[in-house]
CSV table of N, CA and C in Angstrom, one decimal:
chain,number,residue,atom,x,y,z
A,1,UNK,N,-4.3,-19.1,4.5
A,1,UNK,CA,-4.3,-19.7,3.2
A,1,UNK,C,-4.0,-21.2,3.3
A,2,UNK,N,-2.7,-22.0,4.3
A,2,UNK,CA,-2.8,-22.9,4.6
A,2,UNK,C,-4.3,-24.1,4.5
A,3,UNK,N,-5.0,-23.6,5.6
A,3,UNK,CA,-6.1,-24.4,5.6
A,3,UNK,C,-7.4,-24.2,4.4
A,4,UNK,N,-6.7,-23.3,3.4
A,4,UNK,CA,-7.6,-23.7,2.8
A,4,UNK,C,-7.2,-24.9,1.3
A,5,UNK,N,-6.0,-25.1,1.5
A,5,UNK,CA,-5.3,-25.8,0.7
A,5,UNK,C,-5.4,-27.3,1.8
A,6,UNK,N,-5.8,-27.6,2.9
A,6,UNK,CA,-5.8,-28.5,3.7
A,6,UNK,C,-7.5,-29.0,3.1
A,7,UNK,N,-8.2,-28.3,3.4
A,7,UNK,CA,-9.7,-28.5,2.9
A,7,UNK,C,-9.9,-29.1,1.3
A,8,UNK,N,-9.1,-27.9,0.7
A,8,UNK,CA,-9.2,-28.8,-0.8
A,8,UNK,C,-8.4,-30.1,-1.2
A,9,UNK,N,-7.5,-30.5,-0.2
A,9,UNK,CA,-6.8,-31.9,-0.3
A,9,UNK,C,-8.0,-32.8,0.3
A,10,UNK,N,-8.8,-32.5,1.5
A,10,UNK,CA,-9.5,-33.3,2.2
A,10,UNK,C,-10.6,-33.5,1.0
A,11,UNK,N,-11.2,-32.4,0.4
A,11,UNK,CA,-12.1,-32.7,-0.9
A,11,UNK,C,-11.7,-33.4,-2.1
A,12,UNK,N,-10.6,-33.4,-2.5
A,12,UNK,CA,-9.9,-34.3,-3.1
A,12,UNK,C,-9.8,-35.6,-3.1
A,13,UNK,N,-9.6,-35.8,-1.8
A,13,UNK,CA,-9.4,-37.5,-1.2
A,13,UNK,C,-10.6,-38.0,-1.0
A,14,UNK,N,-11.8,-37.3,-0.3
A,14,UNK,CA,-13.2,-38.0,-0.3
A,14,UNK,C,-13.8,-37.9,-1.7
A,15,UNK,N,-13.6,-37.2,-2.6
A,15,UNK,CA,-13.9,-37.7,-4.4
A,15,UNK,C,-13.4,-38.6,-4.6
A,16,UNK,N,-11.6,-38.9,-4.5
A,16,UNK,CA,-11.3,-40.3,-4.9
A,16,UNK,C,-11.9,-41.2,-4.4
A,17,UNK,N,-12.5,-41.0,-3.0
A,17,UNK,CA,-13.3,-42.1,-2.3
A,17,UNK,C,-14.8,-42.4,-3.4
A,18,UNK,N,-15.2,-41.4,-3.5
A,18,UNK,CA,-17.0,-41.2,-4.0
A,18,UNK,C,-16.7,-41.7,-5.3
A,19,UNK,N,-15.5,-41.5,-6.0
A,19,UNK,CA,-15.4,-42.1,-7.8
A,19,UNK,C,-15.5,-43.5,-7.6
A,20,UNK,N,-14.9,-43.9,-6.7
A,20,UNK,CA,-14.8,-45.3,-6.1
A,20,UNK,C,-16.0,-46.5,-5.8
A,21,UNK,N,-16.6,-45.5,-5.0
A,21,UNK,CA,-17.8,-46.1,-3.8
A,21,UNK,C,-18.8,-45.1,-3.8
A,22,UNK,N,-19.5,-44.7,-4.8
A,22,UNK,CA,-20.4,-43.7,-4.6
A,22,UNK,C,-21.3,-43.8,-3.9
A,23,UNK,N,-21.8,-44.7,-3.4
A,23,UNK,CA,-22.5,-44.6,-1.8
A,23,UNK,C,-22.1,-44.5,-0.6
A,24,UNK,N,-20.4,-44.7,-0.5
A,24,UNK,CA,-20.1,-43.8,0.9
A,24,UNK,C,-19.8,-42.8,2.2
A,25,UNK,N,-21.5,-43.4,2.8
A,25,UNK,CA,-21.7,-41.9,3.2
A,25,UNK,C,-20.8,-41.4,4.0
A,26,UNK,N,-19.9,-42.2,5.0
A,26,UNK,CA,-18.6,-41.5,5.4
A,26,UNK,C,-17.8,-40.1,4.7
A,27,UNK,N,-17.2,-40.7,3.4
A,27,UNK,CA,-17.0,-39.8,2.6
A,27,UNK,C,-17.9,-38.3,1.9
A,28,UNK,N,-19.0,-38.7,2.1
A,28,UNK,CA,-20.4,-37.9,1.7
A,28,UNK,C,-19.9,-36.6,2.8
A,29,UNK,N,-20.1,-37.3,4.1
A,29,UNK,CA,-20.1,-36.8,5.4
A,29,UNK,C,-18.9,-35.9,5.2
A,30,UNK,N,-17.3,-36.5,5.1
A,30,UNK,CA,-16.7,-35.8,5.0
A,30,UNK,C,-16.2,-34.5,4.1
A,31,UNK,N,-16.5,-34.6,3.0
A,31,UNK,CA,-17.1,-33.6,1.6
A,31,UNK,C,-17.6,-32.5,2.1
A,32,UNK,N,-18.6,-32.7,2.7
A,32,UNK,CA,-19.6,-31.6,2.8
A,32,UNK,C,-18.9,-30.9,4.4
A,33,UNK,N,-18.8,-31.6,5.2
A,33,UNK,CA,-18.1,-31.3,6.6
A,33,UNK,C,-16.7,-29.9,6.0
A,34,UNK,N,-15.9,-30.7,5.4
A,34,UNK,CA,-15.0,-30.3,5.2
A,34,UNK,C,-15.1,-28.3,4.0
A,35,UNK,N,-16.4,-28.1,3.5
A,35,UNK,CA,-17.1,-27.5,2.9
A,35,UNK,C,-17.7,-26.4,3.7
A,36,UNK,N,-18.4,-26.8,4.7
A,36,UNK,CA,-18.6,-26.4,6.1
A,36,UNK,C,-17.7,-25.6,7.1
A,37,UNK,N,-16.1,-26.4,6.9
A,37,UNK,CA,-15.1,-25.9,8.0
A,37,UNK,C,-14.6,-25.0,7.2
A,38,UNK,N,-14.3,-24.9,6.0
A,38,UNK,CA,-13.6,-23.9,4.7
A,38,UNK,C,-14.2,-22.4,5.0
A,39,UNK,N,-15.5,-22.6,4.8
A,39,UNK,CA,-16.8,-21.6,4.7
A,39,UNK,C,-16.7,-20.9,5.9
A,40,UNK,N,-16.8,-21.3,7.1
A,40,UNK,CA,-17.0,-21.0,8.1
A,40,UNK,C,-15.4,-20.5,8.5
A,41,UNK,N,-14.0,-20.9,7.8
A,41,UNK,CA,-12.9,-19.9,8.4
A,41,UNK,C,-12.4,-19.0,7.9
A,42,UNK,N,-13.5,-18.9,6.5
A,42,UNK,CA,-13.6,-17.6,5.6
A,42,UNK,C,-14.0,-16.2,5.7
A,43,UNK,N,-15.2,-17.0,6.9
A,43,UNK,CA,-16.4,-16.2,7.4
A,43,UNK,C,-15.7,-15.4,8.7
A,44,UNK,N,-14.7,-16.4,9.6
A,44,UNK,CA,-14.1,-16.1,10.6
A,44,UNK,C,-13.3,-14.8,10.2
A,45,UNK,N,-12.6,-15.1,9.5
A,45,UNK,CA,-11.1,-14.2,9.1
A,45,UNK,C,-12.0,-13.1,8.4
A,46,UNK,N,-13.1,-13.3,7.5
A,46,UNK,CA,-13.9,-11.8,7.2
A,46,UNK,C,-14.3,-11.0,8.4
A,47,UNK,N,-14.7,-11.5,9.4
A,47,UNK,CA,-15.0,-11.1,10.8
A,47,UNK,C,-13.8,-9.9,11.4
A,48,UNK,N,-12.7,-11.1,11.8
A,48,UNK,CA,-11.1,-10.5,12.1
A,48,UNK,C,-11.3,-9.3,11.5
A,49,UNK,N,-10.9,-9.3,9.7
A,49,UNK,CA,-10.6,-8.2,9.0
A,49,UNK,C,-11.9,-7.2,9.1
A,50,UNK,N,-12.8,-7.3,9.4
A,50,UNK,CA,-13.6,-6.0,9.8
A,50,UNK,C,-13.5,-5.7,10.8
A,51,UNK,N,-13.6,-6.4,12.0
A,51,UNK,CA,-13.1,-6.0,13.4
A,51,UNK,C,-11.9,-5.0,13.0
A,52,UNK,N,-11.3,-5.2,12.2
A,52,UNK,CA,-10.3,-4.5,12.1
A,52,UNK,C,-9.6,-2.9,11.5
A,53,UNK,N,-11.0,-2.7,10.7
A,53,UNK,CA,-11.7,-2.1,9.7
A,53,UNK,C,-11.1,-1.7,8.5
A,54,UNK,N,-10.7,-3.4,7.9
A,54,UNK,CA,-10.1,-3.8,6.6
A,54,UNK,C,-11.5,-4.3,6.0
A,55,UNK,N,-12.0,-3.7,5.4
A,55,UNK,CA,-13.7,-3.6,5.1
A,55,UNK,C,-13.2,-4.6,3.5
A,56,UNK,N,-12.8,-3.9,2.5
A,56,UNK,CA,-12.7,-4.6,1.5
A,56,UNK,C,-12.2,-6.3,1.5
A,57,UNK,N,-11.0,-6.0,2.1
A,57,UNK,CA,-10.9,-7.6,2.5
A,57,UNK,C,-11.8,-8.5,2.9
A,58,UNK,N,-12.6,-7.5,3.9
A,58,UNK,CA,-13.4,-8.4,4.4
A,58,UNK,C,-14.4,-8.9,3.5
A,59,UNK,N,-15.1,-8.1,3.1
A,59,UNK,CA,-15.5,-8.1,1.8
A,59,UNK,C,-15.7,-9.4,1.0
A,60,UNK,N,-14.4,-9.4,0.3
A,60,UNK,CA,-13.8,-10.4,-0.3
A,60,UNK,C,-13.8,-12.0,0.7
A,61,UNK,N,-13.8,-11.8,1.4
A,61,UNK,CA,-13.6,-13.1,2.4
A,61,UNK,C,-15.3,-13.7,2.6
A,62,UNK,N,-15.8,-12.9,3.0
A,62,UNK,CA,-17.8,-13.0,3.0
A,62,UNK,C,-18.0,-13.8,1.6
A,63,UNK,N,-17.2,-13.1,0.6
A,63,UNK,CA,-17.7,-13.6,-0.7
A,63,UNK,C,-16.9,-15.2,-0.8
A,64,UNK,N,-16.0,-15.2,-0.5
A,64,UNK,CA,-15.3,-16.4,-0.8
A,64,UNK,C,-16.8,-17.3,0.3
A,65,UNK,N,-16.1,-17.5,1.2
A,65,UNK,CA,-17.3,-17.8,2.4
A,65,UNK,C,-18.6,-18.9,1.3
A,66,UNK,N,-19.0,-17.5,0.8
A,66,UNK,CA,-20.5,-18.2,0.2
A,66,UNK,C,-20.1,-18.5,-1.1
A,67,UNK,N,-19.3,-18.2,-2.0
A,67,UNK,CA,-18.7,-19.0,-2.8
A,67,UNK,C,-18.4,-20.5,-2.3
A,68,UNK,N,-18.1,-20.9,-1.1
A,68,UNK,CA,-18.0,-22.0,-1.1
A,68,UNK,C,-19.2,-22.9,-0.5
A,69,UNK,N,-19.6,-22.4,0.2
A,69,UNK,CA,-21.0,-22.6,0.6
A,69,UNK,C,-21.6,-21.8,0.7
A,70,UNK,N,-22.7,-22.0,-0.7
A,70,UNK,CA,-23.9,-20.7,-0.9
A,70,UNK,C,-24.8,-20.8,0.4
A,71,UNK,N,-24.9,-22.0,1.1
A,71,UNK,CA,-25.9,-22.1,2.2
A,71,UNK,C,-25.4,-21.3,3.7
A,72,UNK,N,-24.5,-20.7,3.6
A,72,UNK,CA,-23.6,-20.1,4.8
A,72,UNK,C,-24.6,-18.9,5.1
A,73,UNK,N,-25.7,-19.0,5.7
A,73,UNK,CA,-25.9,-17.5,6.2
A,73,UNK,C,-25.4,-16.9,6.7
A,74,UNK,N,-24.6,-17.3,7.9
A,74,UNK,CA,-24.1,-16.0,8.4
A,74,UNK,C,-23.5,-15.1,7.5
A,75,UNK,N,-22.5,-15.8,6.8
A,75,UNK,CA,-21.5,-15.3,5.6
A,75,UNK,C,-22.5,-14.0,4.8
A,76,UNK,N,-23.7,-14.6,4.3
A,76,UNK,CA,-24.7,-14.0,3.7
A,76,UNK,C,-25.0,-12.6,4.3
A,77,UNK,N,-25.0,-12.4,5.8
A,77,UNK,CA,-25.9,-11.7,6.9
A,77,UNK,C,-24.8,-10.6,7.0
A,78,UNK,N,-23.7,-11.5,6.7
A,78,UNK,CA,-22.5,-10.2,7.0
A,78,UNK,C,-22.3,-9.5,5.6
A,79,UNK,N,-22.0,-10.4,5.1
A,79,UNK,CA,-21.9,-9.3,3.3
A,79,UNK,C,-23.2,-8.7,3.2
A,80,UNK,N,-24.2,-8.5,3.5
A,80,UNK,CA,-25.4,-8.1,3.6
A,80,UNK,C,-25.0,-6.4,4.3
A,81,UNK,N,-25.1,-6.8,5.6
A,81,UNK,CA,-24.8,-5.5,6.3
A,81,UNK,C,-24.2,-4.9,6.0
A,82,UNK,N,-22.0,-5.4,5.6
A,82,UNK,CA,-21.1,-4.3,5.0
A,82,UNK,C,-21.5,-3.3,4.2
A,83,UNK,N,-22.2,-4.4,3.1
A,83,UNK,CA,-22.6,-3.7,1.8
A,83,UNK,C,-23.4,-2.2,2.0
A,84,UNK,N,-24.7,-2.8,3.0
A,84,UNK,CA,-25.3,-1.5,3.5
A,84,UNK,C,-24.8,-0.3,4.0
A,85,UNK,N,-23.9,-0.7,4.9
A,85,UNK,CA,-22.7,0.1,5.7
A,85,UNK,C,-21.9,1.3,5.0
A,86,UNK,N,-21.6,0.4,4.0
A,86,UNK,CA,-20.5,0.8,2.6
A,86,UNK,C,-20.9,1.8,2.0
A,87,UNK,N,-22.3,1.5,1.7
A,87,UNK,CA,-23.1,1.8,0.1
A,87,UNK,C,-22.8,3.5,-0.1
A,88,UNK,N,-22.8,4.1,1.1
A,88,UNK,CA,-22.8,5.7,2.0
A,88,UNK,C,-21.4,6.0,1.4
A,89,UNK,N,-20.4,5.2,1.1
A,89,UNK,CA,-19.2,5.7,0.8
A,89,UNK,C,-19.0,5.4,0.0
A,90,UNK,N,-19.5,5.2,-1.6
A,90,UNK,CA,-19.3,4.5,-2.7
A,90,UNK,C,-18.7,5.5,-3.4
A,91,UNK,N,-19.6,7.0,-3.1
A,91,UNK,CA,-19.3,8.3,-3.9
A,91,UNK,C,-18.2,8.7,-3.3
A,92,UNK,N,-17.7,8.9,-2.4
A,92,UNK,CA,-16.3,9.0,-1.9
A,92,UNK,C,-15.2,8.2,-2.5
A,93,UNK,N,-15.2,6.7,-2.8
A,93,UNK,CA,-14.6,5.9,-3.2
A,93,UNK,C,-14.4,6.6,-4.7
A,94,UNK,N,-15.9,6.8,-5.4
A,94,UNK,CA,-15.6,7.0,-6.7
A,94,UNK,C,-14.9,8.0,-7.3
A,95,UNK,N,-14.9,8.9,-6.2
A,95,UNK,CA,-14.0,10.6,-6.3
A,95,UNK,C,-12.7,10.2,-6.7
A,96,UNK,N,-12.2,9.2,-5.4
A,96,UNK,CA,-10.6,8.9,-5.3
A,96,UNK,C,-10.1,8.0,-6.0
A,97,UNK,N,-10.7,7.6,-6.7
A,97,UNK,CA,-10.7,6.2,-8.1
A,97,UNK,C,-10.3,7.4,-9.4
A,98,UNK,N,-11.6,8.6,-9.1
A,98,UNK,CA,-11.6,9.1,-10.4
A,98,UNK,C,-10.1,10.1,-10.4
A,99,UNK,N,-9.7,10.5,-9.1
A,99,UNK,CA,-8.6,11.2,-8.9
A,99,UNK,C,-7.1,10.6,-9.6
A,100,UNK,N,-7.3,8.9,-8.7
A,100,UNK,CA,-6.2,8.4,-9.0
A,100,UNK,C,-5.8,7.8,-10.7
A,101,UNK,N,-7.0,8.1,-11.5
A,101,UNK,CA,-7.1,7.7,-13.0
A,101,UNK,C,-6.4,9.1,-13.5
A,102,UNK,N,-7.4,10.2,-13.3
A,102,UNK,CA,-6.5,11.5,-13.8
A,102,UNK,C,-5.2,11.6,-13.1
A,103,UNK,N,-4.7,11.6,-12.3
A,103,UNK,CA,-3.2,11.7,-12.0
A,103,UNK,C,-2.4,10.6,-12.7
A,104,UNK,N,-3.0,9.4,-13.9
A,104,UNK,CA,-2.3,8.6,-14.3
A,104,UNK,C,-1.9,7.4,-13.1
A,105,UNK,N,-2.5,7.7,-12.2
A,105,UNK,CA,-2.1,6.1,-10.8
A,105,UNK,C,-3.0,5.1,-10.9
A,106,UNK,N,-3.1,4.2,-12.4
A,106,UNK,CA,-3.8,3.3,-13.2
A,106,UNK,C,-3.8,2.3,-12.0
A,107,UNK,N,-3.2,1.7,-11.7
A,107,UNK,CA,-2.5,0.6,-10.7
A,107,UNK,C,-3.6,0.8,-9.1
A,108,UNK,N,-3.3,2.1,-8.9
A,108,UNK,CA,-4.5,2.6,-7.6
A,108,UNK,C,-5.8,3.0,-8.1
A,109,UNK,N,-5.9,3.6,-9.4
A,109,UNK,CA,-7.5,3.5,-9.9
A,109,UNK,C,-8.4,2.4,-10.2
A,110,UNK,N,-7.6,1.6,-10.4
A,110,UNK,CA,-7.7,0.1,-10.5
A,110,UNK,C,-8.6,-0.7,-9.5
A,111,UNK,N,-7.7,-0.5,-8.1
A,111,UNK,CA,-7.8,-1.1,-6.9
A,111,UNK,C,-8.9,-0.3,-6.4
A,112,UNK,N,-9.1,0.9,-6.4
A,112,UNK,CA,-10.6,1.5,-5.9
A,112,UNK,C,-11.2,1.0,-6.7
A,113,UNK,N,-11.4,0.7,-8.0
A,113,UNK,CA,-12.9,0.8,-8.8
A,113,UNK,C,-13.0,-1.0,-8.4
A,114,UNK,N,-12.2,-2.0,-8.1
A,114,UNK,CA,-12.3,-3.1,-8.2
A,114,UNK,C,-12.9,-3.2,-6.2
A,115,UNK,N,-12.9,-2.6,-5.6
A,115,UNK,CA,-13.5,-2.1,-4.1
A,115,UNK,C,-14.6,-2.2,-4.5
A,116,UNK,N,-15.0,-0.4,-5.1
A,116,UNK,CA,-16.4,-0.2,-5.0
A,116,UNK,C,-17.2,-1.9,-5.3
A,117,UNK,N,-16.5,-2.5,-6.5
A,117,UNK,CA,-17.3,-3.4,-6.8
A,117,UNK,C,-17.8,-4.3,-5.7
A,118,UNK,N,-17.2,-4.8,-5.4
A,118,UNK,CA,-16.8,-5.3,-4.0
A,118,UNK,C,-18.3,-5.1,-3.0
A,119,UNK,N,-18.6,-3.3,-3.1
A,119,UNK,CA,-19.5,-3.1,-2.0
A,119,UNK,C,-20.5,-3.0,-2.9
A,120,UNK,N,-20.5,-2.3,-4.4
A,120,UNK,CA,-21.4,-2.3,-5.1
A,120,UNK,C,-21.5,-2.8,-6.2
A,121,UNK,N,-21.6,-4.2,-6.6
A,121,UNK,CA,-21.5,-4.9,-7.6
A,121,UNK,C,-21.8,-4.5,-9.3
A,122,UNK,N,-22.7,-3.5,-9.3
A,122,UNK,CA,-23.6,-3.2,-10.3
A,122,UNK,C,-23.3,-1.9,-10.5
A,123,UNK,N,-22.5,-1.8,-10.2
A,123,UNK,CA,-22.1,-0.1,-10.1
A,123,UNK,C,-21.4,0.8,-11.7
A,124,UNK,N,-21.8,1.3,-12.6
A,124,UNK,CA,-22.1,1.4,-13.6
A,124,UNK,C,-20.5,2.5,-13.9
A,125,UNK,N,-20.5,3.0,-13.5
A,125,UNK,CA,-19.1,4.2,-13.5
A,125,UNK,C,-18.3,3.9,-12.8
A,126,UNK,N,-17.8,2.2,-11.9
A,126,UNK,CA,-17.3,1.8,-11.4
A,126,UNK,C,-17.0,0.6,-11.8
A,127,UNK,N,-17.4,-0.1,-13.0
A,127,UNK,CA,-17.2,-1.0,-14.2
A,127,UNK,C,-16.6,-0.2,-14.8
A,128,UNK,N,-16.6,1.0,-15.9
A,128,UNK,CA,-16.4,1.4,-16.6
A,128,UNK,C,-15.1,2.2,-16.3
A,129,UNK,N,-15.0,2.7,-15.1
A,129,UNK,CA,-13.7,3.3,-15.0
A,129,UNK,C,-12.5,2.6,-14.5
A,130,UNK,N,-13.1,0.8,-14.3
A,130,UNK,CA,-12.1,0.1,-13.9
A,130,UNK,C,-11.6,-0.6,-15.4
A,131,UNK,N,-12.5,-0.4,-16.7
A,131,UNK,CA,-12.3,-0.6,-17.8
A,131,UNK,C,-11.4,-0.1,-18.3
A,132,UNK,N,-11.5,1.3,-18.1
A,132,UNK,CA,-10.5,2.3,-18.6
A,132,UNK,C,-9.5,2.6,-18.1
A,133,UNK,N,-9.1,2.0,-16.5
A,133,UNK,CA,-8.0,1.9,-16.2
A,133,UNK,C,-7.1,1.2,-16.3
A,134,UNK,N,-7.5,-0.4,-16.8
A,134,UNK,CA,-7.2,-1.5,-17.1
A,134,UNK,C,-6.6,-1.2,-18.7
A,135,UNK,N,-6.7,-0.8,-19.2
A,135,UNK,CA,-6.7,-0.2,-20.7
A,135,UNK,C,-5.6,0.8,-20.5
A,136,UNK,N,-5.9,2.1,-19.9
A,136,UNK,CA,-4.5,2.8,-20.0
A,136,UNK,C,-3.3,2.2,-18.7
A,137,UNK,N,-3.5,1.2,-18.1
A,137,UNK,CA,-2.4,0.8,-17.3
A,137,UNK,C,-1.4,0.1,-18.2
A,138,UNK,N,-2.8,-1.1,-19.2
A,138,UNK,CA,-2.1,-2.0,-20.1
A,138,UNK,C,-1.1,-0.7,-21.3
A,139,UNK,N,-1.6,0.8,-21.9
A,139,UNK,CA,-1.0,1.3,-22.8
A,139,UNK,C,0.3,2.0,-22.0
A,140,UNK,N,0.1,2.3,-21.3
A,140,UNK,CA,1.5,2.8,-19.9
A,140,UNK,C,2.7,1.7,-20.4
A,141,UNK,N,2.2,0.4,-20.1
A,141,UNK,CA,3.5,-0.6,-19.8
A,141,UNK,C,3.8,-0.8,-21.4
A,142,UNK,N,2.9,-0.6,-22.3
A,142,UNK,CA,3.6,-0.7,-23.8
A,142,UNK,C,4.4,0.6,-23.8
A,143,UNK,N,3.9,2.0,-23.3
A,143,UNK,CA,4.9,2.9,-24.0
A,143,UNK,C,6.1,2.8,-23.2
A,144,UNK,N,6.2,2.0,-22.1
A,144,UNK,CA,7.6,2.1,-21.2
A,144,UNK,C,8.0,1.4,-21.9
A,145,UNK,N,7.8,0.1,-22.3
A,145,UNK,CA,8.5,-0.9,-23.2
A,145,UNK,C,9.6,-0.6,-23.9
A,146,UNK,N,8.1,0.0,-25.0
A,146,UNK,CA,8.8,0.6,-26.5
A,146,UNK,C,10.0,1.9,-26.4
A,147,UNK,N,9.9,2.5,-24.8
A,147,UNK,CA,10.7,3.9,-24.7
A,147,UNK,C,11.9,2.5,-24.5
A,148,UNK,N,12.5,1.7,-23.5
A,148,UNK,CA,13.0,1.0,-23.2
A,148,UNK,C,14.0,0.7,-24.0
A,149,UNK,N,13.3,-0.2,-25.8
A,149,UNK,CA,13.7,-0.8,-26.2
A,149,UNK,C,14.1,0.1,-27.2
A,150,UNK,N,13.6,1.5,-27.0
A,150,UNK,CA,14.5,2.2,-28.2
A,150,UNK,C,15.5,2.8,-27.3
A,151,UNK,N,15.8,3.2,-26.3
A,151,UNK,CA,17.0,3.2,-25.7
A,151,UNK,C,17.9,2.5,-25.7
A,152,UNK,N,17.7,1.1,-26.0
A,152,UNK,CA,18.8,0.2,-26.2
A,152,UNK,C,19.5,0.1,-27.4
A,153,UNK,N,18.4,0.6,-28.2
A,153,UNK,CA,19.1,0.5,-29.6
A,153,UNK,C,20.5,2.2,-29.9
């Protein structure tokens, strides 16, 4: 996380430069460079965390990756593959998503259905059951509230 707070100071400082001097290509150079090294230690550490077989993370890191540079193939090549990889376990995911909603473990139904997305973006009962867990996690913390604050009285 450091460096990627190092990267967005370096992009910072070559805009001050570019608001300045918008033809310097130094600064140009450095912008995009620095865009480049972000992308590419997003892409690394997505790598790590699958080597690892922290899939979702990795996941998430591929995405950052091309979030920061859409032109990052590799980034592309790898979220590409996972996804395929994945796709085989979505209905297993969705089981234990749907498990941990009916046992009321809003907090862990949450975190699966926000996965699947992850591998399967478009995933229709995997939007909707992260909707509804979102929903009864938020009605959970009101009724603990309200049990709370009538205890006090």
């Amino acid at each position: 996380m450091a460096h990627y707070k190092n990267y967005k100071k370096e992009r910072e400082k070559y805009n001050q430069i570019l608001n300045l001097q918008s033809d310097n290509q130094n600064a140009k150079i450095g912008f995009q460079e620095s865009l480049v090294l972000e992308s590419e230690s997003e892409r690394e550490e997505g790598e790590r965390l699958e080597s690892s077989n922290q899939i979702f993370a990795a996941i998430q890191k591929y995405l950052n990756s091309v979030k920061i540079l859409d032109s990052n193939t590799k980034s592309k090549a790898n979220l590409t593959r996972i996804r395929q990889k994945e796709i085989r376990n979505v209905p297993v995911y969705i089981q234990k998503g749907k498990e941990s909603y009916e046992n009321r473990k809003y907090s862990d139904s949450e975190e699966m259905f926000q996965n699947i997305l992850l591998v399967e973006p478009e995933n229709k009962n995997a939007k909707e059951y992260l909707r509804l867990s979102k929903e009864k996690k938020l009605a959970m913390l009101k009724y603990e509230n309200c049990i709370r604050e009538a205890d006090k009285k």
